[in-house]
Coordinates of C-alpha atoms and ligand atoms in Angstrom, one line a residue:
M1 CA 25.4 -42.2 -30.4
K2 CA 27.1 -43.8 -27.4
K3 CA 25.3 -43.2 -24.1
S4 CA 28.3 -41.7 -22.4
L5 CA 28.9 -39.3 -25.3
F6 CA 25.3 -38.3 -25.3
L7 CA 25.5 -37.6 -21.5
L8 CA 28.6 -35.6 -22.0
L9 CA 26.9 -33.5 -24.7
V10 CA 23.8 -33.0 -22.5
S11 CA 25.9 -31.9 -19.6
I12 CA 27.9 -29.5 -21.8
M13 CA 24.7 -28.1 -23.1
T14 CA 23.4 -27.7 -19.5
I15 CA 26.5 -26.0 -18.4
N16 CA 26.3 -23.7 -21.4
S17 CA 22.7 -22.7 -20.7
C18 CA 23.6 -22.1 -17.0
E19 CA 26.4 -19.9 -18.1
Q20 CA 24.0 -18.1 -20.4
K21 CA 21.5 -17.6 -17.7
K22 CA 24.2 -16.3 -15.4
E23 CA 25.3 -13.9 -18.1
E24 CA 21.8 -12.7 -18.6
K25 CA 21.5 -12.1 -14.9
T26 CA 24.8 -10.1 -14.7
A27 CA 23.6 -8.2 -17.7
Q28 CA 20.4 -7.0 -16.0
K29 CA 20.3 -3.3 -16.8
Y30 CA 18.8 -1.0 -14.2
I31 CA 17.2 2.2 -15.5
D32 CA 17.9 5.6 -14.0
E33 CA 15.5 6.5 -11.4
P34 CA 14.9 9.7 -9.4
H35 CA 14.5 8.4 -5.9
S36 CA 17.6 6.4 -5.1
Y37 CA 21.3 7.2 -5.0
A38 CA 22.2 3.6 -5.8
Q39 CA 24.3 2.9 -8.9
P40 CA 23.2 -0.7 -9.4
N41 CA 24.9 -1.2 -12.7
E42 CA 28.2 -0.7 -10.9
A43 CA 27.5 -2.8 -7.8
V44 CA 24.2 -4.1 -6.5
I45 CA 23.0 -5.8 -3.4
K46 CA 21.6 -9.3 -3.8
H47 CA 21.0 -10.6 -0.3
L48 CA 20.6 -9.0 3.1
D49 CA 21.5 -10.5 6.5
L50 CA 20.0 -8.2 9.1
N51 CA 21.0 -8.5 12.7
I52 CA 19.2 -6.0 15.0
N53 CA 18.2 -5.2 18.5
V54 CA 14.9 -3.4 19.1
D55 CA 15.2 -1.1 22.1
F56 CA 11.9 0.2 23.3
E57 CA 13.3 2.3 26.1
A58 CA 15.6 4.3 23.9
K59 CA 13.3 3.9 20.9
V60 CA 16.2 2.9 18.6
I61 CA 17.1 -0.1 16.5
T62 CA 20.8 -0.9 16.5
G63 CA 22.6 -3.5 14.5
T64 CA 24.4 -4.6 11.4
A65 CA 23.2 -5.1 7.8
T66 CA 25.4 -7.4 5.9
Y67 CA 25.0 -7.7 2.1
D68 CA 26.1 -10.1 -0.6
I69 CA 26.7 -8.0 -3.6
Q70 CA 27.1 -8.4 -7.3
N71 CA 30.1 -6.4 -8.1
N72 CA 30.9 -5.3 -11.7
R73 CA 34.5 -4.4 -10.8
A74 CA 33.4 -1.3 -9.0
S75 CA 35.5 0.7 -6.5
T76 CA 32.4 2.0 -4.7
I77 CA 29.0 0.8 -3.8
I78 CA 26.3 3.3 -2.9
L79 CA 23.5 2.7 -0.5
D80 CA 20.6 5.0 0.5
S81 CA 20.6 6.1 4.1
K82 CA 18.5 8.7 5.9
Y83 CA 18.6 9.8 9.5
L84 CA 20.9 6.9 10.4
D85 CA 24.0 6.9 12.5
I86 CA 26.6 4.9 10.6
L87 CA 29.0 3.5 13.1
A88 CA 31.3 1.1 11.1
V89 CA 31.5 -0.3 7.6
K90 CA 33.3 -3.4 6.4
A91 CA 34.1 -5.0 3.0
D92 CA 34.6 -8.7 3.1
G93 CA 35.0 -8.6 6.8
K94 CA 37.6 -5.8 6.9
E95 CA 37.0 -2.3 8.0
T96 CA 36.8 0.0 4.9
S97 CA 36.3 3.7 4.4
F98 CA 32.9 5.3 3.7
N99 CA 31.5 8.6 3.0
L100 CA 28.0 10.0 3.8
G101 CA 27.1 12.6 1.2
E102 CA 25.1 15.7 1.5
M103 CA 21.7 15.5 3.2
D104 CA 18.7 15.9 0.9
E105 CA 15.4 16.4 2.7
M106 CA 13.6 13.9 0.5
L107 CA 16.3 11.3 -0.5
G108 CA 18.5 11.4 2.5
Q109 CA 22.3 10.8 2.1
P110 CA 24.2 8.5 -0.3
L111 CA 26.4 6.2 1.7
S112 CA 29.4 5.5 -0.5
I113 CA 31.5 2.5 0.6
A114 CA 34.9 1.8 -0.7
I115 CA 35.2 -1.7 -2.2
S116 CA 37.7 -3.5 -4.4
E117 CA 36.7 -5.1 -7.7
D118 CA 36.4 -8.5 -6.1
T119 CA 34.6 -7.5 -2.9
K120 CA 31.7 -9.9 -2.3
T121 CA 30.1 -8.7 0.9
I122 CA 29.8 -5.5 2.8
S123 CA 28.4 -4.7 6.2
V124 CA 27.1 -1.6 7.9
T125 CA 26.8 -1.2 11.6
Y126 CA 24.3 1.5 12.5
N127 CA 21.5 2.8 14.7
T128 CA 18.3 4.6 13.9
T129 CA 17.6 8.0 15.3
D130 CA 14.6 9.9 16.6
K131 CA 14.1 11.3 13.2
T132 CA 13.5 8.0 11.5
E133 CA 10.4 8.2 9.3
A134 CA 9.6 4.5 8.7
L135 CA 9.2 3.6 12.4
Q136 CA 6.4 4.4 14.7
W137 CA 7.0 3.7 18.3
L138 CA 3.8 3.4 20.2
N139 CA 3.3 3.5 24.0
A140 CA 0.9 1.0 25.6
Q141 CA -1.9 3.6 25.6
Q142 CA -1.9 3.8 21.8
T143 CA -2.5 0.0 21.4
A144 CA -5.7 -2.0 21.7
D145 CA -4.8 -3.9 24.9
K146 CA -3.1 -0.9 26.5
T147 CA -0.6 -3.1 28.3
H148 CA 2.6 -3.2 26.1
P149 CA 4.3 -0.9 23.7
F150 CA 4.3 -1.5 19.9
L151 CA 6.5 -0.8 17.0
F152 CA 5.8 -1.1 13.3
T153 CA 7.6 0.0 10.1
Q154 CA 6.3 1.5 6.9
G155 CA 8.7 1.2 3.9
Q156 CA 6.7 2.4 0.9
A157 CA 7.6 4.5 -0.9
I158 CA 11.2 5.6 0.1
L159 CA 11.3 5.1 3.9
T160 CA 13.1 1.8 4.3
R161 CA 16.4 3.7 4.1
T162 CA 15.4 5.4 7.4
W163 CA 15.7 2.1 9.3
I164 CA 18.1 0.1 7.2
P165 CA 20.9 1.4 5.0
I166 CA 20.0 -0.1 1.7
Q167 CA 19.7 0.4 -2.1
D168 CA 16.2 1.6 -1.9
S169 CA 14.9 1.4 -5.5
P170 CA 12.0 -0.9 -6.4
Q171 CA 14.1 -2.3 -9.3
I172 CA 16.6 -3.8 -6.9
R173 CA 15.3 -7.1 -5.5
I174 CA 17.0 -9.0 -2.6
T175 CA 16.4 -12.0 -0.5
Y176 CA 16.9 -11.6 3.2
D177 CA 17.5 -13.3 6.5
A178 CA 17.1 -11.5 9.8
T179 CA 17.8 -12.0 13.5
V180 CA 15.8 -9.6 15.6
K181 CA 16.0 -9.3 19.4
V182 CA 13.0 -7.8 21.2
P183 CA 11.9 -7.6 24.8
S184 CA 10.9 -11.2 25.8
D185 CA 7.3 -10.3 26.5
L186 CA 6.8 -9.2 22.8
M187 CA 6.7 -11.0 19.5
A188 CA 8.4 -9.9 16.3
V189 CA 7.0 -10.5 12.8
M190 CA 8.3 -9.5 9.4
S191 CA 7.5 -9.8 5.7
A192 CA 9.1 -13.2 5.8
E193 CA 8.6 -16.7 7.3
N194 CA 7.1 -15.9 10.7
P195 CA 6.8 -17.3 14.2
K196 CA 3.4 -18.3 15.5
E197 CA 4.3 -18.1 19.1
K198 CA 6.6 -16.0 21.3
T199 CA 10.1 -17.3 22.1
A200 CA 11.4 -17.4 25.6
D201 CA 14.4 -15.1 24.9
G202 CA 12.8 -12.6 22.5
V203 CA 15.1 -13.6 19.7
Y204 CA 13.5 -14.3 16.3
H205 CA 14.9 -15.6 13.1
F206 CA 13.4 -14.7 9.7
K207 CA 13.9 -15.8 6.1
M208 CA 12.5 -14.3 2.9
K209 CA 13.7 -16.5 0.2
Q210 CA 12.0 -14.8 -2.7
P211 CA 13.7 -11.7 -4.0
I212 CA 11.7 -8.5 -3.0
S213 CA 12.2 -4.8 -3.3
A214 CA 13.4 -2.8 -0.3
Y215 CA 10.1 -1.0 0.2
L216 CA 8.6 -4.4 1.1
I217 CA 10.9 -5.2 4.0
A218 CA 8.7 -4.8 7.1
L219 CA 8.8 -5.4 10.9
A220 CA 6.2 -5.3 13.6
V221 CA 6.8 -5.9 17.3
G222 CA 4.1 -6.1 19.9
D223 CA 2.2 -8.3 22.3
I224 CA 0.4 -10.2 19.5
E225 CA -1.0 -13.6 19.0
Y226 CA -1.6 -15.8 15.9
K227 CA -4.8 -17.5 14.8
A228 CA -4.9 -19.6 11.7
V229 CA -7.7 -19.3 9.2
S230 CA -6.5 -22.1 6.9
N231 CA -3.2 -24.0 6.6
R232 CA -1.8 -21.1 4.6
T233 CA -3.7 -18.0 5.9
G234 CA -4.2 -16.5 9.3
V235 CA -4.2 -13.4 11.4
Y236 CA -2.0 -11.7 14.0
A237 CA -3.5 -9.2 16.4
E238 CA -3.4 -8.1 20.0
K239 CA -5.2 -10.5 22.4
S240 CA -8.4 -8.4 22.8
M241 CA -8.7 -8.2 19.0
V242 CA -7.6 -11.6 17.7
E243 CA -11.0 -13.3 17.8
K244 CA -12.8 -10.4 16.1
V245 CA -10.1 -10.1 13.5
H246 CA -10.3 -13.9 12.8
A247 CA -14.0 -13.7 12.3
E248 CA -13.8 -10.6 10.1
F249 CA -11.2 -12.2 7.8
S250 CA -12.6 -15.7 7.8
D251 CA -12.8 -15.6 4.0
M252 CA -9.1 -15.2 3.5
E253 CA -8.6 -18.7 2.2
K254 CA -11.4 -18.3 -0.3
M255 CA -9.9 -15.1 -1.5
V256 CA -6.5 -16.7 -2.1
A257 CA -8.2 -19.6 -3.9
A258 CA -10.2 -17.2 -6.1
A259 CA -7.1 -15.1 -6.9
E260 CA -5.1 -18.2 -7.9
N261 CA -8.0 -19.3 -10.1
L262 CA -7.8 -16.0 -11.9
Y263 CA -4.2 -15.3 -12.4
G264 CA -2.0 -18.2 -11.4
D265 CA -0.5 -19.7 -8.3
Y266 CA 0.1 -17.8 -5.1
D267 CA 3.9 -17.8 -5.0
W268 CA 4.6 -16.8 -1.4
E269 CA 3.4 -19.9 0.5
Q270 CA 1.8 -18.1 3.4
F271 CA -0.7 -15.2 3.4
D272 CA -1.3 -13.6 6.8
V273 CA -2.6 -10.3 7.9
I274 CA -1.5 -8.4 11.0
V275 CA -4.0 -5.8 12.4
L276 CA -2.0 -3.0 13.9
P277 CA -2.9 -0.2 16.3
P278 CA -5.2 2.5 14.9
S279 CA -2.4 5.0 14.1
F280 CA -1.2 2.8 11.2
P281 CA -1.2 5.3 8.3
F282 CA -2.7 3.1 5.6
G283 CA -5.7 0.9 5.1
G284 CA -3.3 -1.8 4.3
M285 CA 0.2 -2.4 3.2
E286 CA 1.0 -5.5 1.1
N287 CA 4.2 -6.6 2.9
P288 CA 4.9 -10.1 1.4
R289 CA 3.5 -13.0 3.4
L290 CA 2.2 -10.6 6.0
T291 CA -0.1 -7.7 5.0
F292 CA -0.2 -4.9 7.6
A293 CA -3.7 -3.6 8.2
T294 CA -5.6 -0.8 10.0
P295 CA -8.1 -1.9 12.7
T296 CA -10.6 0.5 11.1
V297 CA -11.7 -2.3 8.7
I298 CA -12.8 -4.5 11.6
A299 CA -16.4 -3.5 11.2
G300 CA -17.9 -6.7 12.7
D301 CA -19.8 -7.6 9.5
K302 CA -17.0 -8.3 7.0
S303 CA -18.2 -5.2 5.0
L304 CA -14.7 -3.6 4.6
T305 CA -12.7 -6.7 3.7
S306 CA -12.1 -5.7 0.1
L307 CA -9.0 -4.3 1.7
V308 CA -7.7 -7.9 2.2
A309 CA -8.6 -8.7 -1.4
H310 CA -6.6 -5.6 -2.4
E311 CA -3.5 -6.4 -0.4
L312 CA -3.7 -10.0 -1.5
A313 CA -3.9 -9.0 -5.1
H314 CA -0.6 -7.1 -4.6
S315 CA 1.0 -10.5 -4.2
W316 CA 0.8 -10.6 -8.0
S317 CA 0.7 -6.9 -9.0
G318 CA 3.3 -5.2 -7.0
N319 CA 5.2 -7.9 -5.1
L320 CA 5.7 -10.4 -8.0
V321 CA 5.6 -7.9 -10.9
T322 CA 6.9 -4.7 -9.4
N323 CA 6.8 -1.1 -10.7
A324 CA 10.3 -0.3 -11.8
T325 CA 10.1 3.3 -10.5
W326 CA 7.5 5.3 -8.6
N327 CA 6.6 7.0 -11.9
D328 CA 5.1 3.7 -12.8
F329 CA 3.1 3.4 -9.5
W330 CA -0.1 2.8 -11.5
L331 CA 1.2 -0.6 -12.6
N332 CA 1.2 -1.6 -8.9
E333 CA -2.1 0.0 -7.9
G334 CA -4.3 0.1 -11.0
F335 CA -3.7 -3.6 -11.6
T336 CA -4.3 -4.3 -8.0
V337 CA -7.7 -2.5 -7.9
Y338 CA -8.7 -4.3 -11.0
F339 CA -7.7 -7.6 -9.5
E340 CA -9.3 -6.7 -6.1
M341 CA -12.7 -6.1 -7.9
R342 CA -12.4 -9.5 -9.6
I343 CA -11.7 -11.3 -6.3
M344 CA -14.7 -9.5 -4.8
E345 CA -16.9 -10.5 -7.7
A346 CA -15.8 -14.1 -7.5
L347 CA -16.6 -14.3 -3.8
Y348 CA -19.6 -12.0 -3.4
G349 CA -21.0 -11.4 -6.9
K350 CA -21.2 -8.7 -9.5
E351 CA -23.4 -6.3 -7.6
R352 CA -21.0 -6.0 -4.7
A353 CA -18.1 -5.6 -7.0
N354 CA -19.9 -2.9 -9.0
M355 CA -20.8 -1.0 -5.9
L356 CA -17.1 -0.9 -5.0
A357 CA -16.2 0.1 -8.6
K358 CA -18.8 2.9 -8.5
I359 CA -17.4 4.2 -5.2
G360 CA -14.0 4.3 -6.9
R361 CA -15.5 6.1 -9.9
Q362 CA -16.8 8.8 -7.6
D363 CA -13.4 9.0 -5.9
L364 CA -11.9 9.5 -9.3
E365 CA -14.3 12.3 -10.2
E366 CA -13.4 14.1 -6.9
E367 CA -9.7 13.6 -7.4
L368 CA -9.9 15.0 -11.0
E369 CA -11.7 18.0 -9.6
S370 CA -9.1 18.6 -6.9
L371 CA -6.3 18.2 -9.4
K372 CA -7.8 20.5 -12.0
D373 CA -5.0 22.9 -11.7
S374 CA -2.3 20.2 -12.0
P375 CA -3.4 18.1 -15.0
N376 CA 0.0 16.4 -15.2
D377 CA -0.9 14.6 -12.0
T378 CA -3.9 13.0 -13.6
K379 CA -1.7 11.0 -16.0
L380 CA -1.1 7.4 -15.3
K381 CA 2.6 7.7 -16.1
L382 CA 4.0 10.2 -13.6
N383 CA 7.0 12.4 -13.5
L384 CA 8.1 12.6 -9.9
K385 CA 11.6 13.8 -10.4
D386 CA 12.4 16.2 -7.5
R387 CA 9.2 15.4 -5.9
N388 CA 8.5 13.1 -2.9
P389 CA 6.6 10.1 -4.3
D390 CA 4.4 10.4 -1.2
D391 CA 3.1 13.7 -2.4
G392 CA 2.9 12.9 -6.1
M393 CA 1.1 9.5 -5.8
N394 CA -2.6 10.0 -5.6
S395 CA -5.7 8.0 -6.3
I396 CA -5.4 8.5 -10.1
A397 CA -3.1 5.4 -10.1
Y398 CA -5.8 3.4 -8.4
D399 CA -9.1 4.6 -10.0
K400 CA -8.0 5.8 -13.4
G401 CA -5.7 2.7 -13.6
Y402 CA -8.7 0.5 -12.8
L403 CA -11.0 2.3 -15.3
F404 CA -8.4 1.9 -18.0
L405 CA -8.0 -1.9 -17.4
R406 CA -11.8 -2.3 -17.1
T407 CA -12.2 -0.5 -20.4
L408 CA -9.6 -2.8 -22.0
E409 CA -11.4 -5.8 -20.6
E410 CA -14.8 -4.7 -22.0
T411 CA -13.2 -4.0 -25.3
V412 CA -11.5 -7.3 -25.9
G413 CA -13.7 -9.5 -23.8
R414 CA -13.0 -11.0 -20.4
E415 CA -11.6 -14.3 -21.6
K416 CA -8.9 -12.8 -23.7
F417 CA -8.1 -10.2 -21.1
D418 CA -7.7 -12.8 -18.3
A419 CA -5.4 -14.9 -20.5
F420 CA -3.4 -11.8 -21.2
L421 CA -3.1 -10.8 -17.6
K422 CA -2.1 -14.3 -16.5
S423 CA 0.7 -14.4 -19.1
Y424 CA 1.8 -10.9 -18.1
F425 CA 2.2 -12.0 -14.5
K426 CA 3.9 -15.2 -15.5
K427 CA 6.4 -13.5 -17.8
N428 CA 7.4 -10.8 -15.4
A429 CA 7.3 -12.8 -12.1
F430 CA 10.0 -11.7 -9.6
S431 CA 11.1 -8.8 -11.8
T432 CA 10.2 -5.2 -12.4
T433 CA 8.4 -3.5 -15.3
N434 CA 7.9 0.0 -16.4
T435 CA 5.0 1.6 -18.3
E436 CA 6.8 1.4 -21.7
D437 CA 7.5 -2.3 -21.3
F438 CA 3.9 -2.9 -20.4
V439 CA 2.6 -0.9 -23.4
S440 CA 4.7 -2.9 -25.8
Y441 CA 3.7 -6.2 -24.2
L442 CA 0.0 -5.1 -24.4
N443 CA 0.3 -4.2 -28.1
K444 CA 2.0 -7.4 -29.0
N445 CA 0.1 -9.9 -26.9
L446 CA -3.4 -8.5 -26.7
L447 CA -4.2 -5.7 -29.2
E448 CA -2.3 -6.7 -32.4
K449 CA -3.0 -10.3 -31.8
N450 CA -6.7 -9.7 -31.7
N451 CA -6.7 -6.9 -34.3
V452 CA -8.0 -4.4 -31.8
S453 CA -7.1 -0.8 -32.0
F454 CA -7.2 1.0 -28.6
N455 CA -6.2 4.5 -27.4
T456 CA -3.6 3.2 -24.9
E457 CA -1.3 6.2 -25.3
E458 CA -4.1 8.6 -24.5
W459 CA -5.1 6.7 -21.4
I460 CA -1.5 6.5 -20.1
Y461 CA 0.2 9.7 -21.2
Q462 CA -2.6 12.2 -21.3
P463 CA -4.5 13.9 -18.5
G464 CA -8.1 13.2 -17.7
I465 CA -10.4 10.4 -18.8
P466 CA -10.8 9.4 -22.5
D467 CA -14.2 9.2 -24.1
N468 CA -14.2 5.4 -24.5
Q469 CA -14.3 4.8 -20.7
A470 CA -16.3 1.8 -19.5
I471 CA -19.6 2.9 -17.8
I472 CA -19.9 1.4 -14.4
K473 CA -23.5 0.7 -13.4
S474 CA -24.9 -0.3 -10.0
N475 CA -28.6 -1.0 -9.7
A476 CA -28.3 -0.9 -5.9
F477 CA -26.8 2.6 -6.1
D478 CA -29.6 3.8 -8.5
T479 CA -32.0 2.9 -5.7
V480 CA -29.9 4.7 -3.1
E481 CA -29.9 7.8 -5.2
S482 CA -33.7 7.7 -5.7
I483 CA -34.3 7.3 -2.0
L484 CA -32.0 10.3 -1.3
R485 CA -33.9 12.4 -3.9
T486 CA -37.2 11.6 -2.2
F487 CA -35.8 12.5 1.2
I488 CA -34.5 15.8 0.0
E489 CA -37.9 16.7 -1.5
T490 CA -40.2 15.2 1.2
N491 CA -38.2 14.5 4.3
N492 CA -39.4 10.9 4.1
I493 CA -37.4 7.8 3.8
D494 CA -38.9 4.3 3.1
A495 CA -37.4 2.3 5.9
Q496 CA -38.6 -0.9 4.2
V497 CA -36.0 -0.2 1.5
T498 CA -33.1 0.9 3.7
K499 CA -33.3 -1.8 6.3
D500 CA -31.2 -4.2 4.4
W501 CA -28.7 -1.7 3.0
T502 CA -25.0 -2.7 3.2
P503 CA -22.4 -0.2 4.5
Q504 CA -21.5 0.5 0.8
E505 CA -25.0 1.7 0.2
W506 CA -24.9 3.9 3.3
V507 CA -21.6 5.3 2.2
H508 CA -23.0 6.1 -1.2
F509 CA -26.1 7.7 0.4
V510 CA -24.1 9.9 2.8
R511 CA -21.5 10.9 0.2
N512 CA -24.2 12.1 -2.1
I513 CA -26.0 14.3 0.3
P514 CA -26.0 17.6 -1.6
N515 CA -24.2 20.6 -0.1
D516 CA -27.3 22.7 0.1
I517 CA -29.5 20.6 2.3
S518 CA -30.6 22.3 5.5
N519 CA -29.2 21.7 9.0
E520 CA -32.6 20.5 10.0
Q521 CA -32.4 17.8 7.4
M522 CA -28.9 16.8 8.5
Q523 CA -30.3 16.5 12.0
L524 CA -33.3 14.5 10.8
L525 CA -31.0 12.0 9.1
D526 CA -28.7 11.7 12.1
D527 CA -31.6 11.2 14.5
K528 CA -33.0 8.5 12.2
F529 CA -29.9 6.6 11.3
N530 CA -27.4 7.6 14.0
F531 CA -24.6 8.3 11.6
T532 CA -22.6 10.2 14.2
N533 CA -22.3 7.1 16.3
S534 CA -21.8 4.7 13.4
T535 CA -19.4 1.8 14.3
N536 CA -18.5 1.4 10.7
S537 CA -15.4 3.6 10.3
Y538 CA -16.1 4.3 6.6
I539 CA -19.7 5.5 7.2
A540 CA -18.6 7.5 10.2
M541 CA -15.8 9.2 8.1
V542 CA -18.0 10.2 5.2
W543 CA -20.6 11.5 7.7
F544 CA -18.1 13.5 9.6
E545 CA -17.0 15.0 6.3
K546 CA -20.5 16.1 5.6
A547 CA -20.9 17.4 9.2
I548 CA -17.9 19.5 8.7
T549 CA -18.8 21.0 5.4
H550 CA -22.4 21.6 6.5
N551 CA -21.3 23.1 9.8
Y552 CA -23.6 20.6 11.5
H553 CA -23.1 20.3 15.2
G554 CA -26.0 18.0 16.3
N555 CA -25.7 14.9 18.5
N556 CA -22.2 16.0 19.8
V557 CA -20.7 15.2 16.4
D558 CA -17.7 17.6 17.1
V559 CA -16.7 15.4 20.1
K560 CA -16.9 12.3 17.9
I561 CA -14.8 13.9 15.1
E562 CA -12.1 14.9 17.5
E563 CA -12.1 11.5 19.1
F564 CA -11.8 9.9 15.7
L565 CA -9.0 12.2 14.6
T566 CA -7.0 11.7 17.7
T567 CA -7.1 7.9 17.6
V568 CA -7.2 7.0 13.9
G569 CA -4.1 7.8 11.9
R570 CA -5.2 6.3 8.5
R571 CA -4.0 9.0 6.2
W572 CA -6.9 8.8 3.7
Y573 CA -9.5 9.3 6.5
V574 CA -7.5 12.0 8.4
T575 CA -6.7 13.9 5.2
T576 CA -10.3 13.8 4.0
L577 CA -11.5 15.3 7.3
F578 CA -8.8 18.0 7.6
E579 CA -9.4 18.9 3.9
A580 CA -13.1 19.3 4.7
Y581 CA -12.3 21.8 7.5
K582 CA -10.0 23.7 5.2
K583 CA -12.5 23.9 2.3
S584 CA -15.1 25.1 4.8
N585 CA -12.9 27.9 6.1
R586 CA -12.6 26.2 9.5
V587 CA -8.8 25.9 9.6
D588 CA -8.6 27.3 13.1
E589 CA -10.7 24.4 14.4
A590 CA -8.7 22.0 12.4
L591 CA -5.5 23.3 13.9
E592 CA -6.9 23.0 17.4
I593 CA -7.6 19.3 16.8
Y594 CA -4.3 18.7 15.0
K595 CA -2.3 20.1 17.9
K596 CA -3.7 17.3 20.0
S597 CA -3.6 14.6 17.4
R598 CA -0.4 15.1 15.6
S599 CA 1.8 13.2 18.1
N600 CA -0.3 10.1 17.5
Y601 CA 0.3 10.1 13.8
H602 CA 3.0 8.2 11.8
S603 CA 5.3 10.5 9.9
V604 CA 3.6 9.9 6.5
T605 CA 0.3 11.1 7.9
A606 CA 1.8 14.0 9.9
N607 CA 3.8 15.1 6.8
T608 CA 0.7 15.2 4.7
I609 CA -1.3 17.2 7.2
D610 CA 1.6 19.5 8.0
G611 CA 1.5 20.5 4.3
L612 CA -2.3 20.7 4.2
L613 CA -2.6 23.0 7.2
N614 CA 0.7 24.8 6.8
Y615 CA 1.5 23.5 10.2
G616 CA 4.6 25.0 11.8
K617 CA 4.4 27.8 9.3
T618 CA 1.5 29.6 10.8
K619 CA 2.4 32.3 13.3
D620 CA 0.0 31.2 16.0
L621 CA 1.9 27.9 16.6
Ligands
BES701 N1 0.6 0.0 -1.2 C1 -0.6 0.7 -0.8 C2 -0.3 1.7 0.3 C3 0.8 2.7 0.0 C4 0.7 3.4 -1.2 C5 1.8 3.0 0.9 C6 1.7 4.4 -1.5 C7 2.7 4.0 0.6 C8 2.7 4.7 -0.6 C9 -1.7 -0.2 -0.3 O1 -1.8 -1.4 -1.1 C10 -3.0 0.5 -0.5 O2 -3.3 0.9 -1.7 N2 -3.7 0.8 0.5 C11 -5.0 1.4 0.5 C12 -6.1 0.5 0.7 C13 -6.8 0.0 -0.6 C14 -7.9 -0.9 -0.2 C15 -7.1 1.0 -1.6 C16 -5.1 2.4 1.7 O3 -4.2 2.4 2.5 O4 -6.1 3.1 1.8
ZN702 ZN1 -2.5 -1.0 -3.0

């Protein structure tokens, strides 16, 4: 064959395969989902160019969101929007008509924008309002340094629509650029390529070049500094915190390396963590390239850094391979807990990982007990139609999800399981999967291939825990339990044994204090180990829970509990403590505290506690 003819053929073939790829892309079918008004099969956003101003005085964000869209000859494109003032809308640069549909408490309003069949871009000029649920505006008093205000966003699960009009379904992935103007004494960072220093004029430019779901768009603004841990990892925090945070998270690079070693390259180039003020409603949030974290994990001894392993693991399970709908939330969290444990094992050994797994196993038992009247919520695959994902998503996704994957691992053997997981991440990178797709991939590539039969359907679609569950054993915790038994019977504790205990061992000890020990024994323990004044937030929290349920009031513990609840907004901690009051028929005391603490909470924490304590519905408020 002549060289030129060969080249011609090759180029025709390449063009053809490009066309095919294009077609495949256009043909992506989005499945119906209950938490977004978007109709992506008609017209879908592909890229966002966000241009906003952050006004701390007025506590509003104003600006314009411009989208490149993929338009299947539609006459309308629908965005999600909640508590936003929509000021002007354009299609390809020209003003166009739009309609804001009826307001739904959970979903907000569909923003329908008139387009023509060849419209390629749309833009929406808007401002946020004081009802926005994603944003928390903090005054200087609520920060570590107490000198500057702070702002952060929380997008998961369906809150991004309260600060950006957007197609807010995890199935829809976009790249983004942003220009953000903030007061010049503050720095802005996003889930994108980030600055390492402040600019003189307070204008920051961002780029996220990998396609991500809307819930992963995030912004934080404050008087923060950066300190690198390695050339691709580092921390942001307020000045008074940055050294501590840097020391606490000094194993970040090792974690990334261990994760890559397990399940393939880290695809996001940079992995940083920003430690936020204490009202941040989660332990951590896996915003791509920049995890958001609570300061309650800065314990001084690296004991709570499994949180970093967890959020890092989401760079694969969640951010790279994303749950298609919130009903498939366990695909994000169950895989992430499994991956977290493997990272922890790789860095610190099996015993540490097993202690963490065993704590999760006890969490699971408690969650099953509290959900005993709603067994459907103990299934991995959820049905959250007409329910706020924030209410329906519980720790089942995490702990039962983990137990399922660990049981699978033990059934087929680690080597095969790891190869399977690696191929699963690779195959689905930068796309979304639902539970059904996962099950068929599992059947084909792991179970049938190895001739293994497994009760996958029971694990995923039935309530409770199947009989073939892996048994998690921790020798360290066996010792803890025996020391506790001895104490209960004799009031004696062998200090030789407890002197080297890790915080995990203390947590296990405190959590397993039985309900019927005497107040004198609570006092004895507190005097000996000073739990009331523990500087480890996890130990303090489980101790406060016991203090509440035991009606223990020694060592000024009530003052400490109130202080904790008025500064810390981490939803899991706050909920655990308010639930303890409720279970112990001490709701009045809980309400007294909540009246003072509520204004310090982000909306996701406040909403949960409002529901728990019937706040606003009780007559005495
Ligand atoms: N993605 C979650 C946080 C989340 C879940 C936000 C659902 C909104 C809705 C994050 O990765 C997470 O799981 N955080 C945990 C910490 C983790 C170590 C279990 C948390 O916040 O406690
Ligand atoms: Zn998670």
